[in-house]
Amino acid sequence: MTSSRAHLRWGILATGGIAHAFTSDLRTAGLSVQAVGSRRKEAADAFAASFEIPSAYGSYEQLVSDPDVDIVYVATPHTLHAEDAMLALEHGKHVLIEKPLTANAREAAAVREAAASRGLLAMEAMWTRYLPHMRRIHELLDAGALGEVRTVFADHTQSLPTDPAHRINALKLGGGALLDLGIYPVSFVCDILGAPTSVLAQARLGETGADTEVATIFTHAGGAVSTTLSSSRAAGPNTAHIVGTDARIDIDRVWYCPTTFRLSAPDGTVIEEFSSRVDGRGMQYQALAAEEIIAAGDRDSAILPIDESVAIMATLDKIRRQIGVRYGADGPDGS
């Protein structure tokens, strides 16, 4: 990425944990945070005080109506992403929408069309894609360092609260391991191999009907295969691997955060080792990318185009239909 960016004024929509992490990284990178909005004015005030944000609003409508806000980071639960992104777009704001883009592909396509019709950027905040180690991995892939990539596998597994009211277990909030955790490895294998040509999934459902474990097997164009595993009840290795005919890449724990990886020959000889040096969590890279895209006069991310985000949501829809998980926003066919 170049150093040219738009120097946008950010608005933060919602004040939960992910909004705190993102805003902290914006501050680390020296980006401008102009306003925050919450459904509760006291929550917005507290958030604004924590990050020295000039304006705090007790409604999302007030936030997106602020003429001093250029771009809105949508940090609400999954099932509200489409509604809140649409609100910002309707008020002429670019949007960076926390992953997953929406609750299903139908909503994702509607956000895409709304942004395109207004000449605005709508971008999924899959921050992992923008991290330095992932950019180096793509350089190696583009250079043919792995030969033919035959398989990719990754897990995102954590031990999260079992409380039925917690958002990870609440279907009305898009709860379940898949959309919260599994989207990371699903997006990763799509990034490396392209959209799957076939999808097989198995899952375990929890007490609320939300998925607690999901395993997938995908095939991709050219015959490559991939596997992913997500769990909200048990923490696994959280590593990822790309295996080619000439070499493999092993990404260490925690692979979807700034970390190390090794490029190794088939006999195990290490050809290259890469270590990320990142200030903060690393969420600022996606924000910097958004500013660069807008400064260049573009309205889509080359690293994660909106069409690809919609296609990933369609894959997640297929998985949910196979495992029997439905949300209130889903249509009659489960999408």
Coordinates of C-alpha atoms in Angstrom, one line a residue:
M1 CA 0.0 0.0 0.0
T2 CA 1.2 3.5 -0.7
S3 CA 1.4 6.3 1.9
S4 CA -1.2 8.4 0.1
R5 CA -4.5 8.5 2.1
A6 CA -7.6 10.6 2.4
H7 CA -7.1 11.7 6.1
L8 CA -10.8 10.9 6.8
R9 CA -12.7 11.7 9.9
W10 CA -14.0 8.5 11.5
G11 CA -17.3 7.9 13.2
I12 CA -17.7 4.9 15.5
L13 CA -21.1 3.3 15.5
A14 CA -21.6 1.3 18.7
T15 CA -19.4 1.1 21.8
G16 CA -18.7 -2.6 22.4
G17 CA -15.4 -4.4 22.8
I18 CA -14.6 -4.6 19.1
A19 CA -15.2 -0.8 18.8
H20 CA -12.8 -0.2 21.7
A21 CA -10.1 -2.3 20.0
F22 CA -10.5 -0.7 16.6
T23 CA -10.6 2.8 18.0
S24 CA -7.5 2.2 20.1
D25 CA -5.7 1.1 16.9
L26 CA -6.9 4.2 15.0
R27 CA -5.4 6.3 17.7
T28 CA -2.2 4.3 17.6
A29 CA -1.9 5.0 13.9
G30 CA -2.7 8.7 14.4
L31 CA -6.0 8.6 12.5
S32 CA -8.8 11.1 13.2
V33 CA -11.7 9.9 15.2
Q34 CA -14.4 12.6 15.1
A35 CA -17.5 11.1 16.7
V36 CA -19.1 8.1 18.4
G37 CA -22.7 7.0 18.5
S38 CA -24.5 4.6 20.9
R39 CA -28.1 3.8 21.7
R40 CA -27.3 5.1 25.2
K41 CA -25.8 8.6 25.5
E42 CA -24.0 7.7 28.7
A43 CA -22.2 4.9 26.8
A44 CA -21.2 7.3 24.0
D45 CA -20.0 9.9 26.5
A46 CA -17.8 7.3 28.3
F47 CA -16.4 6.0 25.1
A48 CA -15.6 9.5 23.8
A49 CA -13.9 10.4 27.1
S50 CA -11.7 7.3 26.9
F51 CA -10.4 8.2 23.4
E52 CA -10.7 12.0 23.5
I53 CA -13.3 12.0 20.8
P54 CA -14.9 15.5 20.1
S55 CA -18.6 14.4 19.6
A56 CA -20.7 11.8 21.3
Y57 CA -24.3 11.0 20.3
G58 CA -27.1 9.0 21.9
S59 CA -28.4 7.6 18.6
Y60 CA -26.9 6.2 15.4
E61 CA -29.0 8.7 13.4
Q62 CA -27.3 11.6 15.0
L63 CA -23.9 10.1 14.4
V64 CA -24.4 9.5 10.7
S65 CA -26.0 13.0 10.3
D66 CA -22.8 14.7 11.6
P67 CA -21.3 16.6 8.7
D68 CA -17.9 16.3 10.2
V69 CA -17.9 12.5 9.8
D70 CA -16.6 11.1 6.5
I71 CA -16.6 7.3 7.2
V72 CA -18.4 5.1 9.7
Y73 CA -17.1 2.0 11.3
V74 CA -20.1 -0.3 12.0
A75 CA -19.5 -2.3 15.2
T76 CA -23.0 -3.6 16.1
P77 CA -23.9 -7.3 16.3
H78 CA -24.0 -9.3 13.0
T79 CA -27.8 -9.1 12.5
L80 CA -27.7 -5.3 12.7
H81 CA -24.8 -4.7 10.2
A82 CA -27.0 -4.3 7.1
E83 CA -29.5 -1.9 8.8
D84 CA -26.7 0.2 10.3
A85 CA -24.6 0.3 7.2
M86 CA -27.6 1.3 5.1
L87 CA -28.3 4.1 7.5
A88 CA -24.8 5.5 7.1
L89 CA -24.8 5.1 3.4
E90 CA -28.1 6.9 3.1
H91 CA -26.5 9.8 4.8
G92 CA -23.6 9.9 2.4
K93 CA -21.0 8.2 4.6
H94 CA -18.4 5.5 3.5
V95 CA -18.6 2.4 5.7
L96 CA -16.2 -0.1 7.1
I97 CA -18.4 -2.9 8.4
E98 CA -17.2 -5.3 11.0
K99 CA -17.0 -8.9 9.8
P100 CA -19.1 -10.7 8.8
L101 CA -20.3 -8.1 6.3
T102 CA -24.0 -8.9 7.2
A103 CA -26.1 -11.8 8.4
N104 CA -26.5 -13.4 5.0
A105 CA -25.7 -12.9 1.3
R106 CA -29.0 -11.2 0.4
E107 CA -28.3 -8.4 2.9
A108 CA -24.7 -8.2 1.7
A109 CA -25.8 -7.7 -1.9
A110 CA -28.2 -5.0 -0.8
V111 CA -25.4 -3.1 1.0
R112 CA -23.1 -3.5 -2.1
E113 CA -25.8 -2.1 -4.4
A114 CA -26.6 0.8 -2.0
A115 CA -22.9 1.8 -1.8
A116 CA -22.4 1.5 -5.6
S117 CA -25.5 3.6 -6.4
R118 CA -24.1 6.4 -4.1
G119 CA -20.5 6.2 -5.2
L120 CA -19.4 5.2 -1.7
L121 CA -17.0 2.7 -0.3
A122 CA -18.5 -0.3 1.5
M123 CA -15.8 -2.6 2.9
E124 CA -15.8 -5.6 5.1
A125 CA -13.5 -5.2 8.2
M126 CA -11.8 -8.5 7.8
W127 CA -8.7 -6.9 9.3
T128 CA -6.5 -10.1 9.0
R129 CA -6.3 -9.7 5.2
Y130 CA -4.5 -6.4 5.6
L131 CA -1.8 -7.5 8.1
P132 CA 1.9 -7.5 7.1
H133 CA 2.3 -11.3 7.3
M134 CA -0.7 -11.8 5.0
R135 CA 0.6 -9.4 2.5
R136 CA 4.0 -11.2 2.5
I137 CA 2.3 -14.5 2.0
H138 CA 0.5 -13.2 -1.1
E139 CA 3.8 -12.0 -2.4
L140 CA 5.2 -15.5 -2.1
L141 CA 2.1 -17.0 -3.7
D142 CA 2.2 -14.5 -6.6
A143 CA 5.9 -15.4 -7.1
G144 CA 5.1 -19.1 -7.4
A145 CA 7.2 -20.0 -4.3
L146 CA 4.8 -22.8 -3.3
G147 CA 4.3 -24.3 -6.7
E148 CA 0.8 -25.6 -7.2
V149 CA -1.2 -25.1 -4.0
R150 CA -3.0 -28.3 -3.2
T151 CA -4.6 -27.7 0.1
V152 CA -5.2 -25.1 2.9
F153 CA -6.4 -25.7 6.4
A154 CA -7.0 -23.4 9.4
D155 CA -8.9 -23.3 12.7
H156 CA -10.3 -20.5 14.8
T157 CA -11.2 -22.1 18.2
Q158 CA -11.8 -20.3 21.5
S159 CA -13.4 -21.1 24.9
L160 CA -16.1 -18.4 25.1
P161 CA -18.9 -17.9 27.6
T162 CA -21.7 -20.5 27.7
D163 CA -24.3 -18.1 29.0
P164 CA -27.3 -18.4 26.7
A165 CA -27.8 -14.6 26.7
H166 CA -24.2 -14.0 25.6
R167 CA -24.1 -12.7 22.0
I168 CA -22.0 -15.8 20.9
N169 CA -25.0 -18.0 21.8
A170 CA -27.9 -15.7 20.8
L171 CA -29.5 -16.5 17.5
K172 CA -31.2 -13.1 17.4
L173 CA -27.8 -11.5 17.3
G174 CA -26.3 -13.9 14.7
G175 CA -24.7 -16.0 17.4
G176 CA -22.7 -19.1 16.8
A177 CA -19.1 -20.1 16.2
L178 CA -19.4 -19.8 12.4
L179 CA -20.2 -16.1 11.9
D180 CA -18.1 -15.0 14.8
L181 CA -15.0 -17.2 14.5
G182 CA -15.4 -19.5 11.5
I183 CA -15.6 -16.6 9.1
Y184 CA -11.8 -16.1 9.6
P185 CA -10.7 -19.5 8.3
V186 CA -13.5 -19.5 5.6
S187 CA -12.4 -16.1 4.4
F188 CA -8.8 -17.3 4.5
V189 CA -9.2 -20.3 2.3
C190 CA -11.3 -18.3 -0.1
D191 CA -8.5 -15.7 -0.2
I192 CA -5.9 -18.4 -1.1
L193 CA -7.9 -20.7 -3.3
G194 CA -11.0 -18.7 -4.5
A195 CA -14.6 -19.4 -3.8
P196 CA -15.4 -23.1 -3.2
T197 CA -17.0 -25.1 -5.9
S198 CA -18.5 -27.5 -3.4
V199 CA -19.3 -27.2 0.4
L200 CA -19.7 -29.9 3.0
A201 CA -20.2 -29.0 6.6
Q202 CA -20.9 -30.7 10.0
A203 CA -21.7 -29.0 13.3
R204 CA -22.6 -29.4 16.9
L205 CA -25.4 -27.1 18.1
G206 CA -25.6 -25.7 21.6
E207 CA -28.5 -25.2 24.0
T208 CA -29.9 -22.1 22.1
G209 CA -29.6 -23.7 18.7
A210 CA -26.5 -21.7 17.8
D211 CA -23.5 -23.7 16.5
T212 CA -20.7 -24.3 18.9
E213 CA -18.5 -26.3 16.5
V214 CA -18.4 -26.3 12.7
A215 CA -16.1 -28.3 10.4
T216 CA -16.0 -27.8 6.7
I217 CA -14.5 -29.4 3.6
F218 CA -14.4 -27.4 0.4
T219 CA -13.2 -28.1 -3.1
H220 CA -12.0 -25.3 -5.2
A221 CA -11.3 -24.6 -8.9
G222 CA -8.5 -26.8 -10.2
G223 CA -9.2 -29.5 -7.6
A224 CA -7.6 -28.0 -4.5
V225 CA -9.2 -28.9 -1.2
S226 CA -9.5 -27.0 2.1
T227 CA -10.7 -27.7 5.6
T228 CA -11.7 -25.3 8.4
L229 CA -12.7 -25.7 12.0
S230 CA -14.4 -23.3 14.4
S231 CA -15.4 -23.7 18.0
S232 CA -16.7 -21.4 20.7
R233 CA -16.4 -24.0 23.5
A234 CA -12.8 -25.2 23.2
A235 CA -9.5 -23.5 22.3
G236 CA -7.4 -25.3 19.7
P237 CA -4.0 -24.5 18.1
N238 CA -5.3 -21.6 16.0
T239 CA -2.8 -22.1 13.2
A240 CA -3.1 -22.2 9.4
H241 CA -1.2 -24.0 6.7
I242 CA -0.9 -23.6 2.9
V243 CA 0.6 -26.7 1.2
G244 CA 2.0 -26.6 -2.3
T245 CA 4.0 -29.0 -4.5
D246 CA 7.2 -27.0 -4.0
A247 CA 6.9 -25.6 -0.5
R248 CA 4.4 -25.0 2.3
I249 CA 3.6 -22.0 4.6
D250 CA 3.0 -22.7 8.3
I251 CA 1.4 -19.7 10.1
D252 CA 1.9 -19.8 13.8
R253 CA -0.6 -19.1 16.7
V254 CA -2.6 -16.9 16.4
W255 CA -2.6 -17.0 12.7
Y256 CA -5.3 -14.4 12.1
C257 CA -3.4 -11.8 14.3
P258 CA 0.1 -10.4 13.7
T259 CA 2.3 -13.4 14.0
T260 CA 5.1 -15.4 12.4
F261 CA 5.2 -17.9 9.6
R262 CA 7.7 -20.1 7.9
L263 CA 8.1 -21.0 4.2
S264 CA 9.5 -24.5 4.2
A265 CA 10.7 -26.9 1.5
P266 CA 9.1 -30.4 1.3
D267 CA 12.0 -31.8 3.4
G268 CA 11.3 -29.3 6.1
T269 CA 14.2 -26.9 5.4
V270 CA 13.1 -23.4 6.3
I271 CA 13.5 -21.1 3.3
E272 CA 12.1 -18.0 4.9
E273 CA 10.8 -16.9 8.3
F274 CA 8.7 -13.8 8.6
S275 CA 7.8 -12.0 11.9
S276 CA 5.2 -9.2 12.2
R277 CA 6.2 -6.1 14.0
V278 CA 2.9 -4.3 14.7
D279 CA 1.9 -1.5 17.0
G280 CA -1.4 -2.3 18.8
R281 CA -3.7 -5.1 17.7
G282 CA -3.2 -4.4 14.0
M283 CA -6.7 -3.3 13.1
Q284 CA -5.3 0.1 11.8
Y285 CA -4.1 -1.5 8.6
Q286 CA -7.6 -2.0 7.2
A287 CA -8.5 1.6 8.1
L288 CA -5.3 2.9 6.4
A289 CA -6.3 0.8 3.3
A290 CA -9.8 2.4 3.3
E291 CA -8.3 5.9 3.4
E292 CA -5.9 5.0 0.6
I293 CA -8.7 3.6 -1.6
I294 CA -10.8 6.7 -1.2
A295 CA -7.8 9.0 -1.7
A296 CA -7.2 7.2 -5.0
G297 CA -10.8 7.8 -6.2
D298 CA -11.6 4.1 -6.0
R299 CA -14.6 2.6 -4.3
D300 CA -13.6 -1.0 -3.7
S301 CA -10.8 -2.9 -2.0
A302 CA -8.4 -4.8 -4.2
I303 CA -7.5 -7.0 -1.1
L304 CA -11.1 -7.9 -0.3
P305 CA -13.5 -6.7 -3.0
I306 CA -17.1 -6.3 -2.0
D307 CA -18.1 -9.0 -4.5
E308 CA -15.9 -11.4 -2.7
S309 CA -17.4 -10.5 0.7
V310 CA -20.9 -11.2 -0.8
A311 CA -19.6 -14.5 -2.2
I312 CA -18.2 -15.5 1.3
M313 CA -21.6 -14.7 2.8
A314 CA -23.2 -17.0 0.3
T315 CA -20.8 -19.7 1.3
L316 CA -21.6 -19.1 5.0
D317 CA -25.3 -19.3 4.0
K318 CA -24.7 -22.8 2.4
I319 CA -22.9 -23.9 5.6
R320 CA -25.8 -22.8 7.8
R321 CA -28.4 -24.5 5.6
Q322 CA -26.4 -27.7 6.0
I323 CA -26.1 -27.5 9.8
G324 CA -29.6 -26.2 10.4
V325 CA -28.9 -22.7 11.8
R326 CA -31.3 -19.9 10.8
Y327 CA -31.5 -16.3 11.7
G328 CA -34.6 -14.0 11.7
A329 CA -33.2 -12.1 8.8
D330 CA -33.1 -15.2 6.6
G331 CA -35.6 -15.7 3.8
P332 CA -37.7 -18.8 3.1
D333 CA -34.7 -20.5 1.4
G334 CA -32.4 -19.8 4.4
S335 CA -30.6 -16.9 2.8

